[in-house]
CSV table of C-alpha atoms in Angstrom, one decimal:
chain,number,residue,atom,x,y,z
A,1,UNK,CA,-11.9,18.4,-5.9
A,2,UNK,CA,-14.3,16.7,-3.0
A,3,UNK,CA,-14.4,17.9,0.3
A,4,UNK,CA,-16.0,16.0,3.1
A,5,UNK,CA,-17.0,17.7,6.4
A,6,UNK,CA,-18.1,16.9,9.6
A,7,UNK,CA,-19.9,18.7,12.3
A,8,UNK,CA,-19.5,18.6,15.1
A,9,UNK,CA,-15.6,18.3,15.3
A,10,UNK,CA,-16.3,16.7,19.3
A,11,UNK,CA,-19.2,16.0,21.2
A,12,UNK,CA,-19.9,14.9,24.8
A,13,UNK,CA,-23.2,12.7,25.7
A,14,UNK,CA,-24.4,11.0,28.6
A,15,UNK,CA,-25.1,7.8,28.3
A,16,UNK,CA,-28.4,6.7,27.1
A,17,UNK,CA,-29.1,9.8,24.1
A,18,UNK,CA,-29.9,9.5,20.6
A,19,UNK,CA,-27.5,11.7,18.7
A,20,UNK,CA,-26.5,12.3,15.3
A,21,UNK,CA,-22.7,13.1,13.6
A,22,UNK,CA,-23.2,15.1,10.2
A,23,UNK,CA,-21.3,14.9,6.7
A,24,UNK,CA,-21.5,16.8,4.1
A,25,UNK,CA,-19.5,16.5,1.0
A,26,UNK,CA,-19.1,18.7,-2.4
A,27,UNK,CA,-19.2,16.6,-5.7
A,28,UNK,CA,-22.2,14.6,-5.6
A,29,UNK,CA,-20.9,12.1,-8.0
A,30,UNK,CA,-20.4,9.3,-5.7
A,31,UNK,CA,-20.5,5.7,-5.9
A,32,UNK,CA,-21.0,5.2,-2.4
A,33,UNK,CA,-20.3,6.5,0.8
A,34,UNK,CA,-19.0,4.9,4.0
A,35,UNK,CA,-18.9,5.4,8.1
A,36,UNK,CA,-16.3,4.6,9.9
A,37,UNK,CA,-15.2,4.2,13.9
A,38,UNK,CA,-11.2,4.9,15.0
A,39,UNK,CA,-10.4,3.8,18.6
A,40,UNK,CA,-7.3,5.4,19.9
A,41,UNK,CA,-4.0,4.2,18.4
A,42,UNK,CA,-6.0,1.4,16.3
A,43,UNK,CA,-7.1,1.0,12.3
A,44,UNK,CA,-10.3,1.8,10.9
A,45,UNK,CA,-13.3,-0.4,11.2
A,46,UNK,CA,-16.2,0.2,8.5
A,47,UNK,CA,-19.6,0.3,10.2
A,48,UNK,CA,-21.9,1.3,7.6
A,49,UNK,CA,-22.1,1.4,3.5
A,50,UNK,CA,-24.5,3.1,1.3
A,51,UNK,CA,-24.8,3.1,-2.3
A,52,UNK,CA,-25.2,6.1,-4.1
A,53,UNK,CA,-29.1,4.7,-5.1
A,54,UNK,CA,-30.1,3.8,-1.6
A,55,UNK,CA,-31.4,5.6,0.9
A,56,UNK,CA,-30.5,4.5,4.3
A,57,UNK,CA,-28.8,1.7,5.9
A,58,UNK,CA,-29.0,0.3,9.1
A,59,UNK,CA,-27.4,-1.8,11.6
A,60,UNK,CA,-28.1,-2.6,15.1
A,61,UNK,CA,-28.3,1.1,16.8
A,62,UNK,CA,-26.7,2.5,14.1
A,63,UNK,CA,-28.5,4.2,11.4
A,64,UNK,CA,-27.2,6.4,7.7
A,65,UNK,CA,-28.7,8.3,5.6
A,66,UNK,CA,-27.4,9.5,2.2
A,67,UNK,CA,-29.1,12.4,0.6
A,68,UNK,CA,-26.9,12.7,-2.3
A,69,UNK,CA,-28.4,15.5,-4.5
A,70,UNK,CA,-28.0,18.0,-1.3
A,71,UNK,CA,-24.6,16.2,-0.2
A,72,UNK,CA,-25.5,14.9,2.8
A,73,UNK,CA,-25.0,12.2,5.2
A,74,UNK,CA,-26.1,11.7,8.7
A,75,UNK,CA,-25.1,8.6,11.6
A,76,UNK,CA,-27.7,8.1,13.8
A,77,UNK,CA,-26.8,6.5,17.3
A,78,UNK,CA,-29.8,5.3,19.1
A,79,UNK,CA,-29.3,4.9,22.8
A,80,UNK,CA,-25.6,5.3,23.4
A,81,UNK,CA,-23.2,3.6,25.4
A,82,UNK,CA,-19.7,4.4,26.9
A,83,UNK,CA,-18.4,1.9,24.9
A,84,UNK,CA,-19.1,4.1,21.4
A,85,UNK,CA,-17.0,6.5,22.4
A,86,UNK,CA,-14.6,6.8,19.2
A,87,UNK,CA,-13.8,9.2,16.4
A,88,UNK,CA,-16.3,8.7,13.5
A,89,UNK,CA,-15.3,9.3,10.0
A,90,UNK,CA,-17.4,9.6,7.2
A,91,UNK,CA,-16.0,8.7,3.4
A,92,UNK,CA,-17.1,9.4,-0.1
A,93,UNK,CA,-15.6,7.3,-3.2
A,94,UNK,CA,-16.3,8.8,-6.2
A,95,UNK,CA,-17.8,7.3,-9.9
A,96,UNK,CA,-14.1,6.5,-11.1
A,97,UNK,CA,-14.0,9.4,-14.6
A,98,UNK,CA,-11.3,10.1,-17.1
A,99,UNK,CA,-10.1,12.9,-15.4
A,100,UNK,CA,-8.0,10.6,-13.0
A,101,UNK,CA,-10.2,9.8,-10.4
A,102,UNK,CA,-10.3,6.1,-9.5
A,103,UNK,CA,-12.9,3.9,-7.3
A,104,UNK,CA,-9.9,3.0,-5.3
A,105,UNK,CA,-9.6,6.0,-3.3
A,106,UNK,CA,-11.7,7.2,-0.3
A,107,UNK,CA,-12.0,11.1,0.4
A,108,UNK,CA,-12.3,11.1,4.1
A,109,UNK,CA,-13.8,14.0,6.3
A,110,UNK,CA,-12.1,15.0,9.4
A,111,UNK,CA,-14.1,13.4,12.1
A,112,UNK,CA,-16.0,13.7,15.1
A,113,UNK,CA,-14.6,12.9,18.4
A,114,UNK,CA,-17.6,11.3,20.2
A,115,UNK,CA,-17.4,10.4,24.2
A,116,UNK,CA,-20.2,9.1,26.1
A,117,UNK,CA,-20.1,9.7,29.6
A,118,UNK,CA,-21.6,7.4,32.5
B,1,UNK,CA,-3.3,-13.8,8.1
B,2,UNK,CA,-6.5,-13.0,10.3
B,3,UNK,CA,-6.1,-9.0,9.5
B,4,UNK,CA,-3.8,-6.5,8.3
B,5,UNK,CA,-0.4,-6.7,9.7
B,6,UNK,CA,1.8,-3.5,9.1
B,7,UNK,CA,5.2,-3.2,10.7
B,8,UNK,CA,6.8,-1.7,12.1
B,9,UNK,CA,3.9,0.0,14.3
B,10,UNK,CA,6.6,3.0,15.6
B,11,UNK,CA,9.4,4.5,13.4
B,12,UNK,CA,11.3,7.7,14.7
B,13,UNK,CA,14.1,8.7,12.1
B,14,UNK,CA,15.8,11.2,11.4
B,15,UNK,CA,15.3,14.1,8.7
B,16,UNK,CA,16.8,13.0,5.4
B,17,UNK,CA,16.8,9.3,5.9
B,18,UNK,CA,15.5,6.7,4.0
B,19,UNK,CA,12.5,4.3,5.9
B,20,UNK,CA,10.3,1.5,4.4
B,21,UNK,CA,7.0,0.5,5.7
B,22,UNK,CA,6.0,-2.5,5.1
B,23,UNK,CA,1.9,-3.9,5.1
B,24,UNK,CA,1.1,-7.6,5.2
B,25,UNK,CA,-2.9,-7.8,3.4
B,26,UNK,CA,-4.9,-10.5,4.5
B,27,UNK,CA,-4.6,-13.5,2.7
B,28,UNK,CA,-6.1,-13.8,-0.8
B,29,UNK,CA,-6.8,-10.1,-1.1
B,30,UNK,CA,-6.2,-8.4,-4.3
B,31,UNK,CA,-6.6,-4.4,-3.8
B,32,UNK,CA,-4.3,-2.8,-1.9
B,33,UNK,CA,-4.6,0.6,0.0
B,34,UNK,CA,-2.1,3.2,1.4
B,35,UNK,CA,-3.7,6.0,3.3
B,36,UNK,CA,-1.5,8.6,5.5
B,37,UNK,CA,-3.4,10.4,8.7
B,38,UNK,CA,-2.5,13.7,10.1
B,39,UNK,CA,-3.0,14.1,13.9
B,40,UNK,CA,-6.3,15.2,13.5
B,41,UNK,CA,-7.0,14.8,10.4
B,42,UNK,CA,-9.0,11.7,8.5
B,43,UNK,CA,-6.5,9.8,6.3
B,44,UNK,CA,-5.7,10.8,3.0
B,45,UNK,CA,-5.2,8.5,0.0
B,46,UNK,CA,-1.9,8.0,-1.4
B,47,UNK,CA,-1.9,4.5,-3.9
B,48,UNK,CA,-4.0,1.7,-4.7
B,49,UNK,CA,-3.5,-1.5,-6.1
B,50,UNK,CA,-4.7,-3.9,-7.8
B,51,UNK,CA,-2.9,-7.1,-7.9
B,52,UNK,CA,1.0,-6.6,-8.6
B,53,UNK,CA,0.3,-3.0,-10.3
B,54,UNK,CA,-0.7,0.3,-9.1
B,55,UNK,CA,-3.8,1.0,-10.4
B,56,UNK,CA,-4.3,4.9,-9.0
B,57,UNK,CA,-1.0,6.7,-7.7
B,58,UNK,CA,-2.2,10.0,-7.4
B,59,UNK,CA,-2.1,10.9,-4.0
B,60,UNK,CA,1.6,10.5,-3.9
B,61,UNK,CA,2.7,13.8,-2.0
B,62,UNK,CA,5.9,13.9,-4.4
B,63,UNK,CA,8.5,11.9,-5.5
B,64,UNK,CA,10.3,11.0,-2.8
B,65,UNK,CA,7.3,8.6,-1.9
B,66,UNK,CA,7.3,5.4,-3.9
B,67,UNK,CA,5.8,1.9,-3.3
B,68,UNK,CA,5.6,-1.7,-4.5
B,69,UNK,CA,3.8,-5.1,-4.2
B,70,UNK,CA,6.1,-7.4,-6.4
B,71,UNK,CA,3.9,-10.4,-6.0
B,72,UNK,CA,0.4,-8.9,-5.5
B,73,UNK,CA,1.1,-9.3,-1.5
B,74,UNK,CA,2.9,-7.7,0.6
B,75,UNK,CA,3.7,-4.2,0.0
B,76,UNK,CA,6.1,-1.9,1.1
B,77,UNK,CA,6.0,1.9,1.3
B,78,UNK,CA,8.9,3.6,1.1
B,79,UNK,CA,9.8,7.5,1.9
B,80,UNK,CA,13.2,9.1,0.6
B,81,UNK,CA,14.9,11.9,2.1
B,82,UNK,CA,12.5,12.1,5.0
B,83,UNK,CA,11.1,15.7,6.0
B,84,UNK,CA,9.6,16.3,9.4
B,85,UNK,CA,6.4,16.8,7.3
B,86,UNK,CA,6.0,13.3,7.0
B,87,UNK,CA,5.3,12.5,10.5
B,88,UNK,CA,1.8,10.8,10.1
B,89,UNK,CA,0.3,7.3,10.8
B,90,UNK,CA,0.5,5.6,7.7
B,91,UNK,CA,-2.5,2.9,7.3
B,92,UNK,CA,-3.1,0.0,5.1
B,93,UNK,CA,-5.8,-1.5,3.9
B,94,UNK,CA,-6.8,-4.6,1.8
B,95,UNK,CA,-10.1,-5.8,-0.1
B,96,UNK,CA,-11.2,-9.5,-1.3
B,97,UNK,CA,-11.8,-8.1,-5.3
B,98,UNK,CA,-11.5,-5.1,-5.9
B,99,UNK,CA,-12.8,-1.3,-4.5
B,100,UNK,CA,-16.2,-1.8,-5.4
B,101,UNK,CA,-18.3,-3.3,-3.5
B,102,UNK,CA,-16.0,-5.3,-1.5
B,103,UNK,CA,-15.3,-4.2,2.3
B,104,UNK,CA,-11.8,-2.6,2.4
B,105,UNK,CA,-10.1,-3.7,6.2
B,106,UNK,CA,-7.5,-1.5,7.7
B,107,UNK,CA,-4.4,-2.5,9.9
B,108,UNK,CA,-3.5,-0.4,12.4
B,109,UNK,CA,-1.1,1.8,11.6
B,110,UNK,CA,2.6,2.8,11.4
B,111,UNK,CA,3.4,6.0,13.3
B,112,UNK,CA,6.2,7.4,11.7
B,113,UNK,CA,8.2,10.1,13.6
B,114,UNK,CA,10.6,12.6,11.4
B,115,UNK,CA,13.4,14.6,13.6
């Protein structure tokens, strides 16, 4: 069964830092995996995809990394802003197999509750 | 539409009842998502579908959770004999083709209370 997790379960910045939110995830058979932002009381909104063959992906200050044979994933947020603060979620879909397991679903990790401070 | 619409966006009942929540896709999309979130928690997949037909139903808690999406629309999610276990925010989500490849959108949310 996957498992997703993500480290640090909060954290507080002031504005202006680089920081990084970690996944990690157990089955390394994954079709691609996905970063998400969650605003208080709203729907997810997909920030960044990566397929299982690339390496990175980037957009604007944000920046993920897949390193799929150790199960890893990092977000990179370059020079943050009160207006990222958010929980981040990280998600794994894995290569749809026999045993049940279709591309449709997501496994999603926990979380990180992310506040930027002025 | 210009998003996912789900309704209703609160529902307090009360143990044992019956509730149906209902998820409007945007327009045009064929795959279908239901996902239910735990305070805390990220969501967790419950059914997929693809066009009229549920494709993936295995994250179905038990059998007291069914849904449908007669004409490859709308869907509705519906919970028998509610439990105070249920209580969650039940999210939607809808993509152009099908999982792969194709940006999933979420709605925001039904937040369903169980007393």
């Amino acid at each position: 069964k996957q498992e997703v997790t993500q480290i640090p379960a909060a954290l507080s910045v002031p504005e202006g830092e680089n920081l990084v939110l970690n996944c990690s995830f157990t089955d390394s058979a994954i079709y691609n995996l996905q970063w998400f932002r969650q605003d208080p009381g709203k729907g997810l909104t997909s920030l960044l995809l990566i397929q299982s063959s690339q390496r990175e992906q980037t957009s604007g200050r944000l920046n993920a990394s897949l390193d799929k044979s150790s199960g890893r994933s990092t977000l990179y947020i370059a020079a943050s802003q009160p207006g990222d603060s958010a929980t981040y979620l990280c998600a794994v879909r894995l290569i749809a197999n026999a045993g049940g397991t279709s591309y449709g679903k997501l496994t999603f990790g926990q979380g990180t509750i992310l506040t930027v401070h002025p | 539409g210009a998003g996912v619409s789900q309704t209703p966006s609160n529902k307090v009942t009360e143990k044992g009842k019956y509730v149906e929540l209902r998820c409007d896709p945007i327009s045009g999309h064929t795959a279908l998502y239901w996902y239910r979130q735990s305070l805390g928690q990220g969501p967790e997949f419950l059914i997929y579908f693809q066009g009229t037909g549920a494709a993936d139903d295995s994250g179905l808690p038990n059998d007291r959770f069914f849904a449908v999406r007669p004409e490859g629309s709308v869907s509705t999610l519906k919970i028998q004999r509610t439990e105070r276990g249920d209580s969650a925010v039940y999210l939607c989500a809808s993509s152009l083709v099908g999982p792969l490849n194709t940006e999933a959108f979420f709605g925001q949310g039904t937040r369903l209370t169980v007393v």
